[in-house]
Amino acid sequence: MSLLITSAAITITIASAIYWYINRHKPIKHILSELRYTIDMQGAGAGGLIDDWVSVWINKIELPDASNKIAVITGGARGIGTEVVRGLLKANMTVIMGVRNPNSVEKFIETMENGKRIRAFPLDLLSLESVKKFADSVLKEFPEIHLLVNNAGIMFGDYKLTKDGFETQLAVNHLSHFYLTHLLLPALKRSGRMEEPSRVVNVSSCAHFPGKIYFDDINMKEHYDTTAAYAQSKLAQLMTARHINKLLEDKDCPVKCYSVHPGIVDTDLFEKTNFSSLPWLRRMLFKTPEKGAVSILYACFNKDILAKGGLYISNCKEGFSNRFSKNEKHQEKLFQLSCDLVGIQEQNFGRN
């Protein structure tokens, strides 16, 4: 055991030295911050893998008959989203997909059971204007919505700002979904009942665990670490699900909000990581997209969680979330900042 510990310590020391040498042009505080995020993210991923393996027997969902109900999902043309769409269709829902190119969904429809229940509208989550147009198109045809799945996401990459001035991961993973929730909430309220509320499901990640919200530099202009930015965006999804759910419960609105970690899933999100060159290892260790969709569908349909609005779910049970996410003052501050960034007043959130 002592030999194993010594070997691990030597390996970490060598890796840290190499990391410092490569990044020696950066201030030491930035190097240490990046190193911490790298190590913590690996730990979060390892913990997620272990949870997937030990929870395999409980990660299951029985789909109900949800005929005559409407679901909206961002993305869905690939990866986990495709399997979520498949599950929603098997539950006999009408599924509205927000995708960049709606024409690309035509062949996709032919491969799905109940595929004719799919409608696709253009949506680019890098643009708030596109989000608004998407919401307007949806509401024009579907004034009542029963389920919103904020699924689409990006992971890692170089520092870029959207035309709205937001860091791209923050924009796609959090702010655009936050804005879409605001725009579609009136339709969700109309269809919900206290005994059977509508639902909002944010697809977050265990990668939130090392994260915090950089309230004073939300776009990370001072120093950009793509790992920290991803963690921040996924943490924001978790925190806003909790805070919006509390706001709705305080007003007795028939809508519940949840956030979900789908598991460590073999999708193209890993194309900008070291796993991109190890597809065989991903297939061996990671969940398939079909299994990754299960916890999301659980959040969409399970009735036992109706009394647990705001819940963070992993493998069809309550997941472990970090301390920062549970701080209600942080949740409220993030909500206020998000409203300000997308240009809405707090008191008007979710109103026509």
mmCIF file of C-alpha atoms in Angstrom:
data_model
loop_
_atom_site.group_PDB
_atom_site.id
_atom_site.type_symbol
_atom_site.label_atom_id
_atom_site.label_comp_id
_atom_site.label_asym_id
_atom_site.label_seq_id
_atom_site.Cartn_x
_atom_site.Cartn_y
_atom_site.Cartn_z
ATOM 1 C CA MET A 1 0.000 0.000 0.000
ATOM 2 C CA SER A 2 2.815 2.423 0.894
ATOM 3 C CA LEU A 3 4.444 1.703 -2.470
ATOM 4 C CA LEU A 4 1.174 2.490 -4.244
ATOM 5 C CA ILE A 5 0.772 5.776 -2.385
ATOM 6 C CA THR A 6 4.385 6.725 -3.112
ATOM 7 C CA SER A 7 3.965 5.949 -6.821
ATOM 8 C CA ALA A 8 0.784 8.030 -6.984
ATOM 9 C CA ALA A 9 2.492 10.946 -5.249
ATOM 10 C CA ILE A 10 5.438 10.801 -7.666
ATOM 11 C CA THR A 11 3.083 10.658 -10.662
ATOM 12 C CA ILE A 12 1.103 13.688 -9.439
ATOM 13 C CA THR A 13 4.319 15.607 -8.750
ATOM 14 C CA ILE A 14 5.707 14.913 -12.228
ATOM 15 C CA ALA A 15 2.392 15.795 -13.885
ATOM 16 C CA SER A 16 2.201 19.033 -11.896
ATOM 17 C CA ALA A 17 5.759 19.951 -12.883
ATOM 18 C CA ILE A 18 5.021 19.342 -16.565
ATOM 19 C CA TYR A 19 1.805 21.371 -16.291
ATOM 20 C CA TRP A 20 3.690 24.265 -14.695
ATOM 21 C CA TYR A 21 6.382 24.197 -17.383
ATOM 22 C CA ILE A 22 3.846 24.316 -20.213
ATOM 23 C CA ASN A 23 1.938 27.171 -18.545
ATOM 24 C CA ARG A 24 4.874 29.011 -16.952
ATOM 25 C CA HIS A 25 3.991 32.225 -18.823
ATOM 26 C CA LYS A 26 0.819 32.539 -16.723
ATOM 27 C CA PRO A 27 0.562 34.090 -13.235
ATOM 28 C CA ILE A 28 1.020 31.448 -10.536
ATOM 29 C CA LYS A 29 -2.495 32.016 -9.151
ATOM 30 C CA HIS A 30 -3.964 31.107 -12.542
ATOM 31 C CA ILE A 31 -1.777 28.023 -12.839
ATOM 32 C CA LEU A 32 -2.847 26.835 -9.399
ATOM 33 C CA SER A 33 -6.506 27.525 -10.167
ATOM 34 C CA GLU A 34 -6.373 25.579 -13.447
ATOM 35 C CA LEU A 35 -4.536 22.718 -11.781
ATOM 36 C CA ARG A 36 -7.140 22.552 -9.017
ATOM 37 C CA TYR A 37 -9.984 22.490 -11.526
ATOM 38 C CA THR A 38 -8.260 19.811 -13.584
ATOM 39 C CA ILE A 39 -7.724 17.567 -10.563
ATOM 40 C CA ASP A 40 -11.172 18.233 -9.103
ATOM 41 C CA MET A 41 -12.868 17.587 -12.435
ATOM 42 C CA GLN A 42 -11.089 14.245 -12.733
ATOM 43 C CA GLY A 43 -12.297 13.421 -9.235
ATOM 44 C CA ALA A 44 -15.869 14.398 -10.091
ATOM 45 C CA GLY A 45 -15.711 12.259 -13.219
ATOM 46 C CA ALA A 46 -14.340 9.272 -11.313
ATOM 47 C CA GLY A 47 -17.068 9.666 -8.718
ATOM 48 C CA GLY A 48 -19.658 9.845 -11.476
ATOM 49 C CA LEU A 49 -18.350 6.649 -13.059
ATOM 50 C CA ILE A 50 -18.455 4.791 -9.753
ATOM 51 C CA ASP A 51 -22.010 5.986 -9.123
ATOM 52 C CA ASP A 52 -23.027 4.792 -12.601
ATOM 53 C CA TRP A 53 -21.572 1.350 -11.971
ATOM 54 C CA VAL A 54 -23.049 0.807 -8.492
ATOM 55 C CA SER A 55 -26.448 2.259 -9.451
ATOM 56 C CA VAL A 56 -26.965 0.290 -12.641
ATOM 57 C CA TRP A 57 -29.824 -1.741 -11.138
ATOM 58 C CA ILE A 58 -31.868 1.293 -10.061
ATOM 59 C CA ASN A 59 -31.267 3.394 -13.165
ATOM 60 C CA LYS A 60 -34.565 2.552 -14.850
ATOM 61 C CA ILE A 61 -37.860 4.175 -15.768
ATOM 62 C CA GLU A 62 -41.297 2.893 -16.706
ATOM 63 C CA LEU A 63 -42.733 5.178 -19.347
ATOM 64 C CA PRO A 64 -46.348 6.286 -18.854
ATOM 65 C CA ASP A 65 -48.968 6.990 -21.486
ATOM 66 C CA ALA A 66 -48.681 10.755 -21.910
ATOM 67 C CA SER A 67 -50.998 11.068 -24.906
ATOM 68 C CA ASN A 68 -52.160 14.584 -25.795
ATOM 69 C CA LYS A 69 -49.255 16.140 -23.912
ATOM 70 C CA ILE A 70 -46.608 18.435 -25.363
ATOM 71 C CA ALA A 71 -42.867 18.295 -24.687
ATOM 72 C CA VAL A 72 -40.253 20.814 -25.787
ATOM 73 C CA ILE A 73 -36.594 19.804 -25.907
ATOM 74 C CA THR A 74 -33.521 21.742 -26.953
ATOM 75 C CA GLY A 75 -31.290 19.692 -29.220
ATOM 76 C CA GLY A 76 -32.248 16.060 -29.449
ATOM 77 C CA ALA A 77 -30.857 15.259 -32.889
ATOM 78 C CA ARG A 78 -27.846 13.429 -31.454
ATOM 79 C CA GLY A 79 -26.384 11.877 -28.335
ATOM 80 C CA ILE A 80 -28.414 11.608 -25.156
ATOM 81 C CA GLY A 81 -31.035 13.972 -26.547
ATOM 82 C CA THR A 82 -31.935 11.522 -29.307
ATOM 83 C CA GLU A 83 -32.712 8.838 -26.733
ATOM 84 C CA VAL A 84 -34.715 11.290 -24.629
ATOM 85 C CA VAL A 85 -36.784 12.137 -27.716
ATOM 86 C CA ARG A 86 -37.237 8.420 -28.368
ATOM 87 C CA GLY A 87 -38.523 7.933 -24.829
ATOM 88 C CA LEU A 88 -40.903 10.891 -25.012
ATOM 89 C CA LEU A 89 -42.322 9.539 -28.271
ATOM 90 C CA LYS A 90 -42.768 6.078 -26.749
ATOM 91 C CA ALA A 91 -44.803 7.812 -24.046
ATOM 92 C CA ASN A 92 -47.002 9.121 -26.880
ATOM 93 C CA MET A 93 -46.075 12.775 -26.398
ATOM 94 C CA THR A 94 -45.876 15.349 -29.154
ATOM 95 C CA VAL A 95 -42.221 16.428 -29.162
ATOM 96 C CA ILE A 96 -41.054 19.860 -30.275
ATOM 97 C CA MET A 97 -37.342 19.951 -31.005
ATOM 98 C CA GLY A 98 -35.265 23.109 -31.077
ATOM 99 C CA VAL A 99 -32.349 22.473 -33.448
ATOM 100 C CA ARG A 100 -30.078 24.545 -35.647
ATOM 101 C CA ASN A 101 -31.254 22.898 -38.856
ATOM 102 C CA PRO A 102 -34.827 21.579 -38.729
ATOM 103 C CA ASN A 103 -34.407 19.909 -42.140
ATOM 104 C CA SER A 104 -31.861 17.554 -40.583
ATOM 105 C CA VAL A 105 -34.638 16.049 -38.481
ATOM 106 C CA GLU A 106 -36.579 14.661 -41.476
ATOM 107 C CA LYS A 107 -34.592 11.413 -41.791
ATOM 108 C CA PHE A 108 -34.398 11.251 -38.020
ATOM 109 C CA ILE A 109 -38.209 11.165 -37.838
ATOM 110 C CA GLU A 110 -38.334 8.060 -40.025
ATOM 111 C CA THR A 111 -36.238 6.064 -37.549
ATOM 112 C CA MET A 112 -38.453 6.793 -34.550
ATOM 113 C CA GLU A 113 -41.539 5.051 -33.236
ATOM 114 C CA ASN A 114 -44.297 7.697 -33.378
ATOM 115 C CA GLY A 115 -41.851 9.856 -35.335
ATOM 116 C CA LYS A 116 -44.684 11.796 -36.966
ATOM 117 C CA ARG A 117 -45.319 13.363 -33.553
ATOM 118 C CA ILE A 118 -42.090 15.354 -33.904
ATOM 119 C CA ARG A 119 -42.068 19.038 -34.826
ATOM 120 C CA ALA A 120 -38.791 20.870 -35.337
ATOM 121 C CA PHE A 121 -38.141 24.599 -35.192
ATOM 122 C CA PRO A 122 -34.855 26.474 -35.691
ATOM 123 C CA LEU A 123 -32.950 27.287 -32.515
ATOM 124 C CA ASP A 124 -29.419 28.583 -32.008
ATOM 125 C CA LEU A 125 -28.574 28.776 -28.312
ATOM 126 C CA LEU A 126 -25.689 31.135 -29.073
ATOM 127 C CA SER A 127 -28.284 33.841 -29.768
ATOM 128 C CA LEU A 128 -30.983 35.202 -27.456
ATOM 129 C CA GLU A 129 -32.758 36.534 -30.542
ATOM 130 C CA SER A 130 -32.974 32.983 -31.881
ATOM 131 C CA VAL A 131 -34.299 31.762 -28.532
ATOM 132 C CA LYS A 132 -37.042 34.385 -28.664
ATOM 133 C CA LYS A 133 -38.006 33.437 -32.230
ATOM 134 C CA PHE A 134 -38.081 29.760 -31.286
ATOM 135 C CA ALA A 135 -40.330 30.425 -28.293
ATOM 136 C CA ASP A 136 -42.659 32.570 -30.399
ATOM 137 C CA SER A 137 -42.920 29.814 -33.035
ATOM 138 C CA VAL A 138 -43.690 27.193 -30.398
ATOM 139 C CA LEU A 139 -46.279 29.273 -28.557
ATOM 140 C CA LYS A 140 -48.037 30.221 -31.777
ATOM 141 C CA GLU A 141 -48.940 26.555 -32.373
ATOM 142 C CA PHE A 142 -48.819 25.185 -28.826
ATOM 143 C CA PRO A 143 -50.245 27.573 -26.218
ATOM 144 C CA GLU A 144 -49.990 24.829 -23.578
ATOM 145 C CA ILE A 145 -46.806 22.887 -22.826
ATOM 146 C CA HIS A 146 -46.445 20.093 -20.296
ATOM 147 C CA LEU A 147 -42.699 19.527 -20.290
ATOM 148 C CA LEU A 148 -39.563 21.520 -21.075
ATOM 149 C CA VAL A 149 -36.243 19.655 -21.275
ATOM 150 C CA ASN A 150 -33.268 22.019 -21.408
ATOM 151 C CA ASN A 151 -30.982 19.398 -22.899
ATOM 152 C CA ALA A 152 -28.581 20.871 -25.459
ATOM 153 C CA GLY A 153 -25.091 21.727 -24.333
ATOM 154 C CA ILE A 154 -21.438 22.227 -25.228
ATOM 155 C CA MET A 155 -18.280 21.339 -23.321
ATOM 156 C CA PHE A 156 -14.842 22.977 -23.375
ATOM 157 C CA GLY A 157 -13.263 24.893 -26.226
ATOM 158 C CA ASP A 158 -11.460 28.188 -26.747
ATOM 159 C CA TYR A 159 -12.614 31.478 -25.290
ATOM 160 C CA LYS A 160 -15.306 33.084 -27.430
ATOM 161 C CA LEU A 161 -18.094 35.558 -26.838
ATOM 162 C CA THR A 162 -21.515 35.372 -28.455
ATOM 163 C CA LYS A 163 -22.957 38.381 -30.264
ATOM 164 C CA ASP A 164 -24.856 39.078 -27.020
ATOM 165 C CA GLY A 165 -21.492 39.321 -25.236
ATOM 166 C CA PHE A 166 -21.608 36.067 -23.255
ATOM 167 C CA GLU A 167 -18.955 33.362 -22.883
ATOM 168 C CA THR A 168 -20.166 30.526 -25.111
ATOM 169 C CA GLN A 169 -20.534 27.761 -22.532
ATOM 170 C CA LEU A 170 -22.396 30.099 -20.197
ATOM 171 C CA ALA A 171 -24.643 31.191 -23.070
ATOM 172 C CA VAL A 172 -25.512 27.761 -24.454
ATOM 173 C CA ASN A 173 -25.695 25.743 -21.253
ATOM 174 C CA HIS A 174 -27.281 28.282 -18.938
ATOM 175 C CA LEU A 175 -28.395 31.718 -20.128
ATOM 176 C CA SER A 176 -30.294 30.690 -23.253
ATOM 177 C CA HIS A 177 -32.075 27.920 -21.354
ATOM 178 C CA PHE A 178 -32.844 30.347 -18.534
ATOM 179 C CA TYR A 179 -34.353 32.769 -21.059
ATOM 180 C CA LEU A 180 -36.300 29.989 -22.797
ATOM 181 C CA THR A 181 -37.731 28.857 -19.466
ATOM 182 C CA HIS A 182 -38.897 32.419 -18.842
ATOM 183 C CA LEU A 183 -40.560 32.610 -22.253
ATOM 184 C CA LEU A 184 -42.314 29.215 -22.068
ATOM 185 C CA LEU A 185 -43.290 29.329 -18.399
ATOM 186 C CA PRO A 186 -46.735 30.858 -19.050
ATOM 187 C CA ALA A 187 -47.572 27.891 -21.322
ATOM 188 C CA LEU A 188 -46.270 25.466 -18.699
ATOM 189 C CA LYS A 189 -48.427 27.126 -16.054
ATOM 190 C CA ARG A 190 -51.527 26.887 -18.252
ATOM 191 C CA SER A 191 -51.216 23.141 -18.723
ATOM 192 C CA GLY A 192 -50.176 22.238 -15.184
ATOM 193 C CA ARG A 193 -52.427 21.162 -12.350
ATOM 194 C CA MET A 194 -51.512 20.948 -8.683
ATOM 195 C CA GLU A 195 -52.038 17.173 -8.723
ATOM 196 C CA GLU A 196 -50.145 16.828 -12.016
ATOM 197 C CA PRO A 197 -47.817 19.776 -12.512
ATOM 198 C CA SER A 198 -45.875 20.592 -15.641
ATOM 199 C CA ARG A 199 -42.123 20.118 -15.410
ATOM 200 C CA VAL A 200 -38.885 21.850 -16.346
ATOM 201 C CA VAL A 201 -35.843 19.580 -16.514
ATOM 202 C CA ASN A 202 -32.339 21.058 -16.729
ATOM 203 C CA VAL A 203 -29.699 18.608 -17.929
ATOM 204 C CA SER A 204 -26.760 19.454 -15.675
ATOM 205 C CA SER A 205 -23.729 17.331 -14.813
ATOM 206 C CA CYS A 206 -21.584 16.005 -11.983
ATOM 207 C CA ALA A 207 -19.019 18.362 -13.539
ATOM 208 C CA HIS A 208 -20.754 21.128 -11.569
ATOM 209 C CA PHE A 209 -19.103 19.830 -8.405
ATOM 210 C CA PRO A 210 -15.753 21.679 -8.641
ATOM 211 C CA GLY A 211 -17.532 24.829 -9.788
ATOM 212 C CA LYS A 212 -18.549 28.172 -8.401
ATOM 213 C CA ILE A 213 -20.243 31.205 -9.921
ATOM 214 C CA TYR A 214 -17.865 34.037 -10.805
ATOM 215 C CA PHE A 215 -20.329 36.773 -9.932
ATOM 216 C CA ASP A 216 -17.806 39.580 -10.473
ATOM 217 C CA ASP A 217 -16.557 38.165 -13.783
ATOM 218 C CA ILE A 218 -19.298 35.880 -15.085
ATOM 219 C CA ASN A 219 -17.764 35.790 -18.587
ATOM 220 C CA MET A 220 -14.311 35.024 -17.155
ATOM 221 C CA LYS A 221 -12.606 37.838 -19.071
ATOM 222 C CA GLU A 222 -9.814 38.253 -16.515
ATOM 223 C CA HIS A 223 -8.670 34.661 -16.893
ATOM 224 C CA TYR A 224 -10.366 31.969 -18.947
ATOM 225 C CA ASP A 225 -10.200 28.352 -17.883
ATOM 226 C CA THR A 226 -12.492 26.271 -20.094
ATOM 227 C CA THR A 227 -12.906 23.610 -17.381
ATOM 228 C CA ALA A 228 -13.961 26.209 -14.815
ATOM 229 C CA ALA A 229 -16.332 27.778 -17.356
ATOM 230 C CA TYR A 230 -18.017 24.437 -18.028
ATOM 231 C CA ALA A 231 -18.343 23.724 -14.304
ATOM 232 C CA GLN A 232 -19.844 27.193 -13.768
ATOM 233 C CA SER A 233 -22.422 26.715 -16.537
ATOM 234 C CA LYS A 234 -23.562 23.329 -15.230
ATOM 235 C CA LEU A 235 -23.678 24.610 -11.665
ATOM 236 C CA ALA A 236 -25.835 27.510 -12.854
ATOM 237 C CA GLN A 237 -28.358 25.076 -14.364
ATOM 238 C CA LEU A 238 -28.628 23.207 -11.084
ATOM 239 C CA MET A 239 -28.960 26.347 -8.972
ATOM 240 C CA THR A 240 -31.581 28.023 -11.151
ATOM 241 C CA ALA A 241 -33.701 24.862 -11.162
ATOM 242 C CA ARG A 242 -33.752 25.025 -7.368
ATOM 243 C CA HIS A 243 -34.430 28.744 -7.160
ATOM 244 C CA ILE A 244 -37.108 28.889 -9.871
ATOM 245 C CA ASN A 245 -38.841 25.904 -8.295
ATOM 246 C CA LYS A 246 -38.927 27.730 -4.950
ATOM 247 C CA LEU A 247 -40.340 30.867 -6.573
ATOM 248 C CA LEU A 248 -43.090 28.812 -8.234
ATOM 249 C CA GLU A 249 -43.917 26.864 -5.077
ATOM 250 C CA ASP A 250 -44.205 30.086 -3.088
ATOM 251 C CA LYS A 251 -46.858 31.215 -5.586
ATOM 252 C CA ASP A 252 -48.600 27.811 -5.741
ATOM 253 C CA CYS A 253 -47.844 27.514 -9.457
ATOM 254 C CA PRO A 254 -48.404 24.024 -10.928
ATOM 255 C CA VAL A 255 -44.860 23.676 -12.318
ATOM 256 C CA LYS A 256 -41.924 21.713 -10.879
ATOM 257 C CA CYS A 257 -38.261 22.163 -11.779
ATOM 258 C CA TYR A 258 -35.513 19.545 -11.609
ATOM 259 C CA SER A 259 -31.883 19.185 -12.637
ATOM 260 C CA VAL A 260 -30.282 15.940 -13.771
ATOM 261 C CA HIS A 261 -26.848 14.426 -14.165
ATOM 262 C CA PRO A 262 -27.357 11.813 -16.917
ATOM 263 C CA GLY A 263 -24.159 9.959 -16.073
ATOM 264 C CA ILE A 264 -20.793 9.742 -17.791
ATOM 265 C CA VAL A 265 -22.077 9.039 -21.295
ATOM 266 C CA ASP A 266 -20.250 8.159 -24.495
ATOM 267 C CA THR A 267 -21.187 11.093 -26.748
ATOM 268 C CA ASP A 268 -19.366 13.588 -28.945
ATOM 269 C CA LEU A 269 -19.144 16.007 -26.013
ATOM 270 C CA PHE A 270 -15.836 14.300 -25.274
ATOM 271 C CA GLU A 271 -14.319 15.211 -28.643
ATOM 272 C CA LYS A 272 -12.305 18.042 -27.037
ATOM 273 C CA THR A 273 -10.954 15.882 -24.210
ATOM 274 C CA ASN A 274 -8.227 13.270 -23.911
ATOM 275 C CA PHE A 275 -10.910 10.601 -24.362
ATOM 276 C CA SER A 276 -11.392 11.649 -28.001
ATOM 277 C CA SER A 277 -8.536 9.360 -29.046
ATOM 278 C CA LEU A 278 -9.729 6.485 -26.856
ATOM 279 C CA PRO A 279 -13.149 5.484 -28.197
ATOM 280 C CA TRP A 280 -12.684 1.878 -27.056
ATOM 281 C CA LEU A 281 -12.158 3.071 -23.471
ATOM 282 C CA ARG A 282 -15.290 5.225 -23.608
ATOM 283 C CA ARG A 283 -17.317 2.268 -24.853
ATOM 284 C CA MET A 284 -15.942 0.121 -22.042
ATOM 285 C CA LEU A 285 -16.385 2.569 -19.149
ATOM 286 C CA PHE A 286 -19.132 5.025 -20.094
ATOM 287 C CA LYS A 287 -22.895 4.707 -20.333
ATOM 288 C CA THR A 288 -24.546 4.434 -23.716
ATOM 289 C CA PRO A 289 -26.748 7.410 -24.705
ATOM 290 C CA GLU A 290 -29.781 5.172 -24.180
ATOM 291 C CA LYS A 291 -28.822 4.548 -20.550
ATOM 292 C CA GLY A 292 -27.883 8.192 -20.105
ATOM 293 C CA ALA A 293 -31.395 9.219 -21.097
ATOM 294 C CA VAL A 294 -33.000 7.155 -18.322
ATOM 295 C CA SER A 295 -32.440 9.630 -15.463
ATOM 296 C CA ILE A 296 -33.692 12.488 -17.631
ATOM 297 C CA LEU A 297 -36.880 10.576 -18.452
ATOM 298 C CA TYR A 298 -37.173 9.755 -14.744
ATOM 299 C CA ALA A 299 -37.208 13.496 -13.995
ATOM 300 C CA CYS A 300 -39.813 13.959 -16.718
ATOM 301 C CA PHE A 301 -42.267 11.314 -15.533
ATOM 302 C CA ASN A 302 -41.649 9.856 -12.070
ATOM 303 C CA LYS A 303 -44.475 10.701 -9.658
ATOM 304 C CA ASP A 304 -42.553 10.051 -6.432
ATOM 305 C CA ILE A 305 -40.503 13.220 -6.944
ATOM 306 C CA LEU A 306 -43.499 15.549 -7.217
ATOM 307 C CA ALA A 307 -43.058 16.408 -3.547
ATOM 308 C CA LYS A 308 -39.358 17.116 -4.123
ATOM 309 C CA GLY A 309 -39.310 20.031 -6.532
ATOM 310 C CA GLY A 310 -35.821 21.424 -7.117
ATOM 311 C CA LEU A 311 -34.268 17.966 -6.746
ATOM 312 C CA TYR A 312 -30.890 17.208 -8.347
ATOM 313 C CA ILE A 313 -31.108 13.693 -9.786
ATOM 314 C CA SER A 314 -28.435 11.163 -10.674
ATOM 315 C CA ASN A 315 -29.193 7.557 -11.624
ATOM 316 C CA CYS A 316 -32.860 7.934 -10.683
ATOM 317 C CA LYS A 317 -32.141 9.065 -7.134
ATOM 318 C CA GLU A 318 -31.039 12.250 -5.400
ATOM 319 C CA GLY A 319 -27.504 13.100 -6.477
ATOM 320 C CA PHE A 320 -24.654 14.705 -4.574
ATOM 321 C CA SER A 321 -24.443 18.438 -5.235
ATOM 322 C CA ASN A 322 -21.801 20.831 -3.997
ATOM 323 C CA ARG A 323 -22.149 23.203 -1.066
ATOM 324 C CA PHE A 324 -22.143 26.318 -3.262
ATOM 325 C CA SER A 325 -25.293 25.143 -5.054
ATOM 326 C CA LYS A 326 -27.218 24.806 -1.804
ATOM 327 C CA ASN A 327 -26.597 28.364 -0.644
ATOM 328 C CA GLU A 328 -29.912 30.176 -1.129
ATOM 329 C CA LYS A 329 -28.242 33.592 -1.207
ATOM 330 C CA HIS A 330 -26.037 32.398 -4.054
ATOM 331 C CA GLN A 331 -29.113 31.026 -5.841
ATOM 332 C CA GLU A 332 -30.937 34.334 -5.549
ATOM 333 C CA LYS A 333 -27.878 36.329 -6.643
ATOM 334 C CA LEU A 334 -27.455 34.108 -9.699
ATOM 335 C CA PHE A 335 -31.138 34.484 -10.555
ATOM 336 C CA GLN A 336 -30.877 38.270 -10.327
ATOM 337 C CA LEU A 337 -27.721 38.335 -12.438
ATOM 338 C CA SER A 338 -29.221 35.996 -15.051
ATOM 339 C CA CYS A 339 -32.336 38.157 -15.337
ATOM 340 C CA ASP A 340 -30.171 41.220 -15.805
ATOM 341 C CA LEU A 341 -28.010 39.554 -18.457
ATOM 342 C CA VAL A 342 -30.948 38.382 -20.596
ATOM 343 C CA GLY A 343 -32.792 41.677 -20.147
ATOM 344 C CA ILE A 344 -35.815 40.861 -18.018
ATOM 345 C CA GLN A 345 -36.990 42.218 -14.692
ATOM 346 C CA GLU A 346 -36.987 39.756 -11.809
ATOM 347 C CA GLN A 347 -40.639 40.328 -10.959
ATOM 348 C CA ASN A 348 -41.614 39.623 -14.581
ATOM 349 C CA PHE A 349 -39.859 36.266 -14.822
ATOM 350 C CA GLY A 350 -42.186 33.725 -16.403
ATOM 351 C CA ARG A 351 -44.939 36.232 -17.137
ATOM 352 C CA ASN A 352 -46.492 37.155 -20.481
#
